[in-house]
Coordinates of C-alpha atoms in Angstrom, one line a residue:
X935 CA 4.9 -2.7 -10.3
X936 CA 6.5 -6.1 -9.3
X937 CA 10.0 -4.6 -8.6
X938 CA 8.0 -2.0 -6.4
X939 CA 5.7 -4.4 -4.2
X940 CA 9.2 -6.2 -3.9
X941 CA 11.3 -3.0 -2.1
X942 CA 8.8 -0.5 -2.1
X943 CA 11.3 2.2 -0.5
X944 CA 14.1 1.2 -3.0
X945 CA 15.6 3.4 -6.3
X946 CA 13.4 2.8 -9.0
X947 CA 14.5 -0.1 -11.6
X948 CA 16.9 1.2 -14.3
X949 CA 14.1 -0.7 -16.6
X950 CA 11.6 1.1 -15.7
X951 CA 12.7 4.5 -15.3
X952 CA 11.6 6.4 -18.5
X953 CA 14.6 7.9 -19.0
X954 CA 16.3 4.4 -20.1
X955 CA 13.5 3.4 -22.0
X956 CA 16.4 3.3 -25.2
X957 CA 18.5 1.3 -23.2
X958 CA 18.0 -2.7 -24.2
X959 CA 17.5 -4.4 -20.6
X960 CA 18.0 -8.2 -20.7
X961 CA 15.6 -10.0 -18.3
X962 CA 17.5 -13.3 -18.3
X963 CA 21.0 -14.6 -18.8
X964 CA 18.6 -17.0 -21.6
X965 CA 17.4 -14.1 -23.2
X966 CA 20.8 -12.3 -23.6
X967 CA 22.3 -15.3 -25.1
X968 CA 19.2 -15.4 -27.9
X969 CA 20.0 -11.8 -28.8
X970 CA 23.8 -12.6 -29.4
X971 CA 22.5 -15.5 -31.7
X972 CA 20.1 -13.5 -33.7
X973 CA 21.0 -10.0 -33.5
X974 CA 24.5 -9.3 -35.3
X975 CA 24.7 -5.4 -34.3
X976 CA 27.4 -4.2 -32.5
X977 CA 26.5 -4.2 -28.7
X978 CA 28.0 -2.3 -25.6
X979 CA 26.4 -4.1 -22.1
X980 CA 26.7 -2.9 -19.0
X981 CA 26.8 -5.6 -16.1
X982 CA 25.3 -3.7 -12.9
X983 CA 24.3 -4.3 -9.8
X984 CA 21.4 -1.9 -8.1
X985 CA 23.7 -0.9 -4.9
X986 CA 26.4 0.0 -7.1
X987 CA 27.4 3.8 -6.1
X988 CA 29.6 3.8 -9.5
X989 CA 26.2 2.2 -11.6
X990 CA 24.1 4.7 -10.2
X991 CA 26.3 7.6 -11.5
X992 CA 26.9 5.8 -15.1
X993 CA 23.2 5.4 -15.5
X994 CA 22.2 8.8 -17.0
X995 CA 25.2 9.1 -19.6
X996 CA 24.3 5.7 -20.5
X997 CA 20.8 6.3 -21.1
X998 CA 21.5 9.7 -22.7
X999 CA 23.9 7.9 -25.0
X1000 CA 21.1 5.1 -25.5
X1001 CA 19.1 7.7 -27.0
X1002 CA 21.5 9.1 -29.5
X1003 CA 22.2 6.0 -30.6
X1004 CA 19.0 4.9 -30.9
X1005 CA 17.7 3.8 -34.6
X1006 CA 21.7 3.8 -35.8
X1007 CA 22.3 0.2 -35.9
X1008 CA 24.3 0.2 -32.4
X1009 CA 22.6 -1.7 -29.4
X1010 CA 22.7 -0.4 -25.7
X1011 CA 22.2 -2.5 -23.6
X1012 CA 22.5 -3.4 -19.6
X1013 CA 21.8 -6.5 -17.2
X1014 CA 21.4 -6.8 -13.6
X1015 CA 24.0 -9.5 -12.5
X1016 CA 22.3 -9.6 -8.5
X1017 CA 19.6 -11.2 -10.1
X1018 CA 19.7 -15.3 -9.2
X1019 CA 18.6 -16.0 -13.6
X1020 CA 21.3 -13.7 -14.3
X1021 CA 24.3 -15.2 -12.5
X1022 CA 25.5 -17.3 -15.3
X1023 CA 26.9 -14.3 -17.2
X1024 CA 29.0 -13.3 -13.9
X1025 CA 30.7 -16.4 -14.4
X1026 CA 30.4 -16.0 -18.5
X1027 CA 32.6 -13.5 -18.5
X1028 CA 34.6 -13.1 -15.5
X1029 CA 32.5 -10.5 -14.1
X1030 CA 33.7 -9.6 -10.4
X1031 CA 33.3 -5.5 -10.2
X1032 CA 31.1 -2.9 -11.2
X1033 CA 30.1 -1.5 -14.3
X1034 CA 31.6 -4.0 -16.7
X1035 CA 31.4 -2.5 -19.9
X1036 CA 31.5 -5.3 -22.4
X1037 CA 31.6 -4.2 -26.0
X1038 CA 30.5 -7.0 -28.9
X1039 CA 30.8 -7.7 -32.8
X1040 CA 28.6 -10.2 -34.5
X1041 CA 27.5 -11.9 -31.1
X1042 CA 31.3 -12.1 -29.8
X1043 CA 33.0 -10.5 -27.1
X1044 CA 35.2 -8.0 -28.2
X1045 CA 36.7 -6.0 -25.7
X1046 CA 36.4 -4.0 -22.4
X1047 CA 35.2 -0.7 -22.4
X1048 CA 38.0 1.6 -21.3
X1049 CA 36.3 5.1 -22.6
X1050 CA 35.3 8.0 -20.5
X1051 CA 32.3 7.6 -18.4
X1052 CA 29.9 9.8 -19.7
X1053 CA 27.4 10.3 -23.0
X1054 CA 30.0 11.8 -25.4
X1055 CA 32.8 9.2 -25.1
X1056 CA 30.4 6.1 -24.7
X1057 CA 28.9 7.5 -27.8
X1058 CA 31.9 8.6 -29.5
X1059 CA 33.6 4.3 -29.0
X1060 CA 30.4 2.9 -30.5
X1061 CA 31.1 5.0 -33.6
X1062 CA 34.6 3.6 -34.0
X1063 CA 35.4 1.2 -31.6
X1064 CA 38.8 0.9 -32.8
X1065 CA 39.9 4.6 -32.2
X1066 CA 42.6 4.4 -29.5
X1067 CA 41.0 5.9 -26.2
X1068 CA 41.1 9.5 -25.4
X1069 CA 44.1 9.7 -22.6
X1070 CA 42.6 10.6 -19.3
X1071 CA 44.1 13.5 -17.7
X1072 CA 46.8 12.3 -15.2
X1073 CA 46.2 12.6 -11.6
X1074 CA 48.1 15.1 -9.9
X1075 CA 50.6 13.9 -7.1
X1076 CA 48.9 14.4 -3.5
X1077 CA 52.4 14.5 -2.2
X1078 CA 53.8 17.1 -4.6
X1079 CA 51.1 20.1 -3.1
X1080 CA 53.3 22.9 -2.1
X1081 CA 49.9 23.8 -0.1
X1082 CA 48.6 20.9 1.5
X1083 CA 48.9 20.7 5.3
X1084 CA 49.3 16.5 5.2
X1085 CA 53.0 15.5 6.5
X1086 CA 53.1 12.6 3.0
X1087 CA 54.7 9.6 4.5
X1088 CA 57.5 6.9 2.8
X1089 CA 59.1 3.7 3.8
X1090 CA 62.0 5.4 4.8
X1091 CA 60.8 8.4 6.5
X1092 CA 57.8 6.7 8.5
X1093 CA 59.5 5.5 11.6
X1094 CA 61.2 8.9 11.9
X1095 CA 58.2 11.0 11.2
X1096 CA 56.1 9.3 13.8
X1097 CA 58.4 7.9 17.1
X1098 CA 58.2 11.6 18.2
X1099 CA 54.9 12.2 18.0
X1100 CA 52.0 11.6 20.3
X1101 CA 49.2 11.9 17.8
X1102 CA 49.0 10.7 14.5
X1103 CA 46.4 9.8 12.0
X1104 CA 47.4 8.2 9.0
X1105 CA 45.6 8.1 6.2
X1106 CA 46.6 5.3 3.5
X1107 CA 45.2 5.9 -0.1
X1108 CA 45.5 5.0 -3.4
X1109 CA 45.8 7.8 -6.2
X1110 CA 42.9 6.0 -7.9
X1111 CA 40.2 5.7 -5.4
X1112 CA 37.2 7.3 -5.4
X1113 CA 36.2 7.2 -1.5
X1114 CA 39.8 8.9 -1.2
X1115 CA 39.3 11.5 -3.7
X1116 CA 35.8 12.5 -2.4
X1117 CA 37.9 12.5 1.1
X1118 CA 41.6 14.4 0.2
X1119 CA 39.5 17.5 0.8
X1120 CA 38.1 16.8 4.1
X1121 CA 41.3 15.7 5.4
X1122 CA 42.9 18.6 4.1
X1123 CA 40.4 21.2 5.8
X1124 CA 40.7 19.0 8.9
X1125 CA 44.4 19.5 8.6
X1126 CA 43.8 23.6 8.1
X1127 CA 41.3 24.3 11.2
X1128 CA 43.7 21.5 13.8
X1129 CA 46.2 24.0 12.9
X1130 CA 44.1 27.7 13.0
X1131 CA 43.0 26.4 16.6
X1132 CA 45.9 24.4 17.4
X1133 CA 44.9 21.1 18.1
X1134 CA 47.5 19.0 18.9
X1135 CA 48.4 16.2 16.4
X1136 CA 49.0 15.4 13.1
X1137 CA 47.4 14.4 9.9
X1138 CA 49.3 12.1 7.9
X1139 CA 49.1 10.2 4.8
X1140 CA 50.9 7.7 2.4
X1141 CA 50.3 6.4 -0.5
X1142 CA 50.0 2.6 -0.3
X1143 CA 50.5 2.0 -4.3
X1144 CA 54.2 3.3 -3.9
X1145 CA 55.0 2.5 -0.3
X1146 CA 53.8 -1.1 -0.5
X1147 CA 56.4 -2.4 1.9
X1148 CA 54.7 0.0 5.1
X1149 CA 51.1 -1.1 3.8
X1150 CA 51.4 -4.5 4.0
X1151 CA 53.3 -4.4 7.1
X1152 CA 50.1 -2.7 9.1
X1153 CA 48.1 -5.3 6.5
X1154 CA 46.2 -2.7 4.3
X1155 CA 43.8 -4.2 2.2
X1156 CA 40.7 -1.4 1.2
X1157 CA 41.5 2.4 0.3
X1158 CA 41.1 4.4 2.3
X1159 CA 42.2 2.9 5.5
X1160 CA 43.1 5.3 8.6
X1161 CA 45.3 3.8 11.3
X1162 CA 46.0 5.7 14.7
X1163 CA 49.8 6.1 15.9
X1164 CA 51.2 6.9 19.5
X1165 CA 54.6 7.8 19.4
X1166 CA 55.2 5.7 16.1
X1167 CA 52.7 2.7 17.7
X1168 CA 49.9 1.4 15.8
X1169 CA 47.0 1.7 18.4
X1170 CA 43.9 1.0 16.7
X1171 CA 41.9 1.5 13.2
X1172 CA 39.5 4.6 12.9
X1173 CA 36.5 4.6 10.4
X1174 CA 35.9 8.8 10.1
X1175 CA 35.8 10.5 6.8
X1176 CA 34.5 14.4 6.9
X1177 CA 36.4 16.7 8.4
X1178 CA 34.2 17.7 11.3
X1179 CA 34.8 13.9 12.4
X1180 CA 38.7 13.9 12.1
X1181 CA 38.9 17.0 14.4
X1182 CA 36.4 15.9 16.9
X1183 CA 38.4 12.3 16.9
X1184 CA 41.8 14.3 17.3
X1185 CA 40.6 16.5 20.3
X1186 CA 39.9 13.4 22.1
X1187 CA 41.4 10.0 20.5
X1188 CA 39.5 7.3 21.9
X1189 CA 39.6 3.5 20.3
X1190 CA 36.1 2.9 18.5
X1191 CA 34.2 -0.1 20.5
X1192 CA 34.6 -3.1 18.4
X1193 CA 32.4 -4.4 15.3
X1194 CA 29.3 -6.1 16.2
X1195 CA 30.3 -10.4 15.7
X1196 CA 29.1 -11.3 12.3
X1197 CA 25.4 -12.2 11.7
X1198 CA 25.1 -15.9 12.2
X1199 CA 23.5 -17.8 9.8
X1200 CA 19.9 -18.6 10.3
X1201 CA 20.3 -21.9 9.7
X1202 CA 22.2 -22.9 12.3
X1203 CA 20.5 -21.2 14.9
X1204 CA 19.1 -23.5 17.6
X1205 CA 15.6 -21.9 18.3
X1206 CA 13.8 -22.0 15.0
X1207 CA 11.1 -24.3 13.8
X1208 CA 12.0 -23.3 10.0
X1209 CA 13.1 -26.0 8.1
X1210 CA 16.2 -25.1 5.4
X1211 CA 15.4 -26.9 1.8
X1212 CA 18.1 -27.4 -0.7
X1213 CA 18.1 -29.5 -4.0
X1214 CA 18.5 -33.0 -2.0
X1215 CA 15.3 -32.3 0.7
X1216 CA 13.0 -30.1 -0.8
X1217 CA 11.0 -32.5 -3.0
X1218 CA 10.8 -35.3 -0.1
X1219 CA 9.8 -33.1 2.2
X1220 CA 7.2 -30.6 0.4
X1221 CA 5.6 -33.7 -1.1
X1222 CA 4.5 -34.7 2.3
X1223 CA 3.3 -31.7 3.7
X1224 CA -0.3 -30.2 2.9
X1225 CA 0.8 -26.9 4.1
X1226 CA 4.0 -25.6 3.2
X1227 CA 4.8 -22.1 2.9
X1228 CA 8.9 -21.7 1.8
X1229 CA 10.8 -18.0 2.2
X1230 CA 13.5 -17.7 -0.8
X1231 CA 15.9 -15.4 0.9
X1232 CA 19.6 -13.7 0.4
X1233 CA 21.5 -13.2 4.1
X1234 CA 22.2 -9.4 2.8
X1235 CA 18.8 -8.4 2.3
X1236 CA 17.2 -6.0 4.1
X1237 CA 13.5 -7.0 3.9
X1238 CA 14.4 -10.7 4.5
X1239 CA 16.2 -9.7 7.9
X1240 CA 12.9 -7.7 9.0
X1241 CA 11.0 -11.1 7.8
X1242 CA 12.7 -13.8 9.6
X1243 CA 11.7 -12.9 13.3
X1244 CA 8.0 -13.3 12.2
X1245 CA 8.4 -16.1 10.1
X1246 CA 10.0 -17.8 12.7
X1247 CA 7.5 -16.7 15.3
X1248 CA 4.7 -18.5 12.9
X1249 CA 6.7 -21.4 12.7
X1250 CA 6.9 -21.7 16.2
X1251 CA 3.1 -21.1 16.5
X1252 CA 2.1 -23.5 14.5
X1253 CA 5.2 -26.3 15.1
X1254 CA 2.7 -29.3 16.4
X1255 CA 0.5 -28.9 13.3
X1256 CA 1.8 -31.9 11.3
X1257 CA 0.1 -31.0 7.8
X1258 CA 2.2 -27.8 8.3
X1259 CA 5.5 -26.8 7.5
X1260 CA 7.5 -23.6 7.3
X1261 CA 10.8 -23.9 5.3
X1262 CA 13.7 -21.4 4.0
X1263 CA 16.2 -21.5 1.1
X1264 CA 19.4 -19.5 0.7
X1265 CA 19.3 -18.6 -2.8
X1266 CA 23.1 -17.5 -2.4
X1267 CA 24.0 -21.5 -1.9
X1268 CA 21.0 -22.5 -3.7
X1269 CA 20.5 -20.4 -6.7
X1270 CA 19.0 -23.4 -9.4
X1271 CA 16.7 -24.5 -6.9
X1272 CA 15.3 -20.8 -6.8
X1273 CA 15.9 -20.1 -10.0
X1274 CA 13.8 -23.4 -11.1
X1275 CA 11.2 -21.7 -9.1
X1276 CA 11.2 -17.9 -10.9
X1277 CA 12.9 -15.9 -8.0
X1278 CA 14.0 -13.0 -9.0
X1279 CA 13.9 -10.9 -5.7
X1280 CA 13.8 -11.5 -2.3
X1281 CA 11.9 -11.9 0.0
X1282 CA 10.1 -14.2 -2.5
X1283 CA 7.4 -16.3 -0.6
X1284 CA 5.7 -19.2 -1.9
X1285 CA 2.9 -21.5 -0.7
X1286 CA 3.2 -25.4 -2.0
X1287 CA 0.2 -28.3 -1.2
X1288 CA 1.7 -31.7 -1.5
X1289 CA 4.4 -29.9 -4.1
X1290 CA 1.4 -30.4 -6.7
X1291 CA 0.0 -26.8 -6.5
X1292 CA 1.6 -24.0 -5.5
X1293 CA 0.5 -20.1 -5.1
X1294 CA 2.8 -16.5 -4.4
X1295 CA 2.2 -15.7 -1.5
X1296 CA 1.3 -11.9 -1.5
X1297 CA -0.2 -11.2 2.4
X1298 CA 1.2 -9.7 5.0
X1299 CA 4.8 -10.6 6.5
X1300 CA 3.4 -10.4 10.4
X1301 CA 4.0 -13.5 12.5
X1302 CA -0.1 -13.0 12.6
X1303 CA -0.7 -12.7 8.4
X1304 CA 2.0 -16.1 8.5
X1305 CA -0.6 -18.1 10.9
X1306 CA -3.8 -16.8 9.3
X1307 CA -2.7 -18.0 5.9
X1308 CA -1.8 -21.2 6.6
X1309 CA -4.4 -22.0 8.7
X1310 CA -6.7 -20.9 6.3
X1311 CA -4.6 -20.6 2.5
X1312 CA -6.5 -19.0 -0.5
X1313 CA -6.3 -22.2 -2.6
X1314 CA -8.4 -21.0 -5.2
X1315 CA -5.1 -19.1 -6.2
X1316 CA -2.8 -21.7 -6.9
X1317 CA -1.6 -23.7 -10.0
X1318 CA -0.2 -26.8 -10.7
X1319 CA 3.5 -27.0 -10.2
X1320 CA 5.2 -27.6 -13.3
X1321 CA 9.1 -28.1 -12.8
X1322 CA 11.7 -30.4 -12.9
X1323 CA 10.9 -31.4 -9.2
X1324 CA 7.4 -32.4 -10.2
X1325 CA 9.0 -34.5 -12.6
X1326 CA 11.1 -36.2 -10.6
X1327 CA 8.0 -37.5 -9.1
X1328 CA 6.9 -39.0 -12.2

């Protein structure tokens, strides 16, 4: 229920989807570490993130394998590593993509998964994690198709293959990627129906793995990456991936209109009455103030972005109030100061007196619900605030 009032529109919690009811979620970086003190059964963790598209499609083999497993001395386990009281295991164990399959003996690390991703071989390692692992079938050289339509591009034959041409897409790729796999067939029937109804240009690709000199001269640094040529000139980048795309950009190559400027931070713009806490201001301020309400946010999220105009507005409303203050956190630069105060998702929105008592606040998020609750806060709801800030008072 709390993971739903939080994103109401988002996928529903791996711990609280029935189906992975076998699977051991930790709820704490704290509480996994108790486990690998107490519990000496061999372990396989999964280290996830919600967004992950790779995650999402493990989940089900990894439940399913959960439930096999379950009552046969083996623990399944998983741990979401966005959370801010989970963090410590990213740098733990030198987590920086997802999965990470960790697999461990008597409360040690032992290895990294390297199995097939899917129910049988997950279940087949935890029943002898030394086997060696079944060889995965070798991927088949794009270049070496006697059918495909692609001109396959090297370092020695790119200049050639492109000074006489006038249109030229080039597609670079590595054999292991799985955007470029899910997008060799597109290009492919884009290559097909530009030749059926002879549309000028071609379809190119090269595999940036084995031609690493041509890659890093045109400074390739995410798979797939399509770069348009002009009689062997690089002209611009283009960001189209189905095939109805590719021939619509190849009738009529035009240069994309540049990225939007990246999102400035909201502390440093100039029109905001917000106030940004970190671990040096937030007790001397809070204590001070009889009405302060503080957003916990993440730049990235979604419901934080919608919330900021209207927090801001409230701020502004209420800015010659001195008994009232509206303050912010970045819990991606500040993560002990919101962990210290149990966030574990974001927007999290909390109303502080004097940084004695302190309530969730659960109202609305208009610039309206902001003003009506501060000028008129449901104390009758709030606690005393035990932390290490309140102690510092002391």
């Amino acid at each position: 229920m709390v993971n739903f009032m939080r994103d109401p529109a988002g996928d529903l919690p791996w711990e609280e989807d029935p189906a992975g009811s076998d699977v051991l979620h930790f709820a704490d970086y704290t509480s996994f570490q108790r486990h690998l003190r107490k519990d000496m059964r061999p372990m396989l963790i999964m280290f996830y993130v919600p967004w992950c598209g790779f995650c999402k499609r493990l989940k089900p083999d990894y439940s399913k394998a959960a439930t096999e497993l379950n009552g046969k001395n083996y623990v399944i386990a998983a741990m979401d590593v966005e959370r801010v009281e989970n963090a410590p295991a990213r740098r733990a164990y030198n987590i920086t993509g997802f999965p990470t399959i960790l697999y461990f003996e008597r409360g040690q690390v032992k290895r990294t998964y390297e199995g097939e991703n899917n129910k049988d071989g997950i279940v087949a390692f935890m029943q002898d994690p030394n086997a060696a692992p079944v060889q995965k079938e070798k991927e088949s050289d794009w270049s070496a198709d006697p059918n495909s339509e692609i001109v396959h591009l090297t370092n020695q034959g790119f200049e050639p293959a492109l000074k006489d041409e006038k249109s030229v897409l080039v597609m670079f790729y590595a054999p292991w990627c799985g955007h470029c796999k899910r997008m060799k067939p597109e290009y492919e029937k884009a290559a097909v129906t530009m030749k059926e109804r002879k549309i000028p240009g071609v379809l190119a690709a090269l595999d940036a793995t084995k031609e690493k000199e041509i890659a890093d001269q045109f400074k390739v640094r995410g798979y797939p990456t399509l770069k348009y040529f002009v009689n062997g000139v690089f002209k611009f980048d283009v960001n189209v991936r189905d095939a109805a795309k590719i021939i619509e950009f190849m009738r009529d190559p035009k240069e994309p209109p540049p990225p939007p400027p990246p999102e400035k931070p909201w502390e440093d713009e100039e029109d905001t009455e917000v106030i940004f806490l970190n671990e040096d201001n937030f007790n001397t301020l809070l204590k001070r103030k009889k009405h302060s309400l503080v957003m916990f946010y993440a730049p990235w999220c979604g419901h934080c972005k919608k919330t900021k105009p209207e927090f801001s507005a409230a701020a502004e409303a209420l800015k010659d109030d001195p008994r009232v203050v509206f303050a912010a956190v970045d819990c991606t630069k500040h993560q002990s100061l919101c962990q210290s105060h149990g966030v574990n998702g974001y927007p999290t929105i909390i109303y502080f007196s004097y940084l004695k008592t302190k309530a969730d606040y659960s109202a609305g998020r208009s610039s309206k619900d902001f003003i009506s609750y501060m000028t008129n806060p449901n104390l009758s709801a709030t606690e005393p605030v035990y932390s290490k800030h309140k102690l510092d008072e002391l």
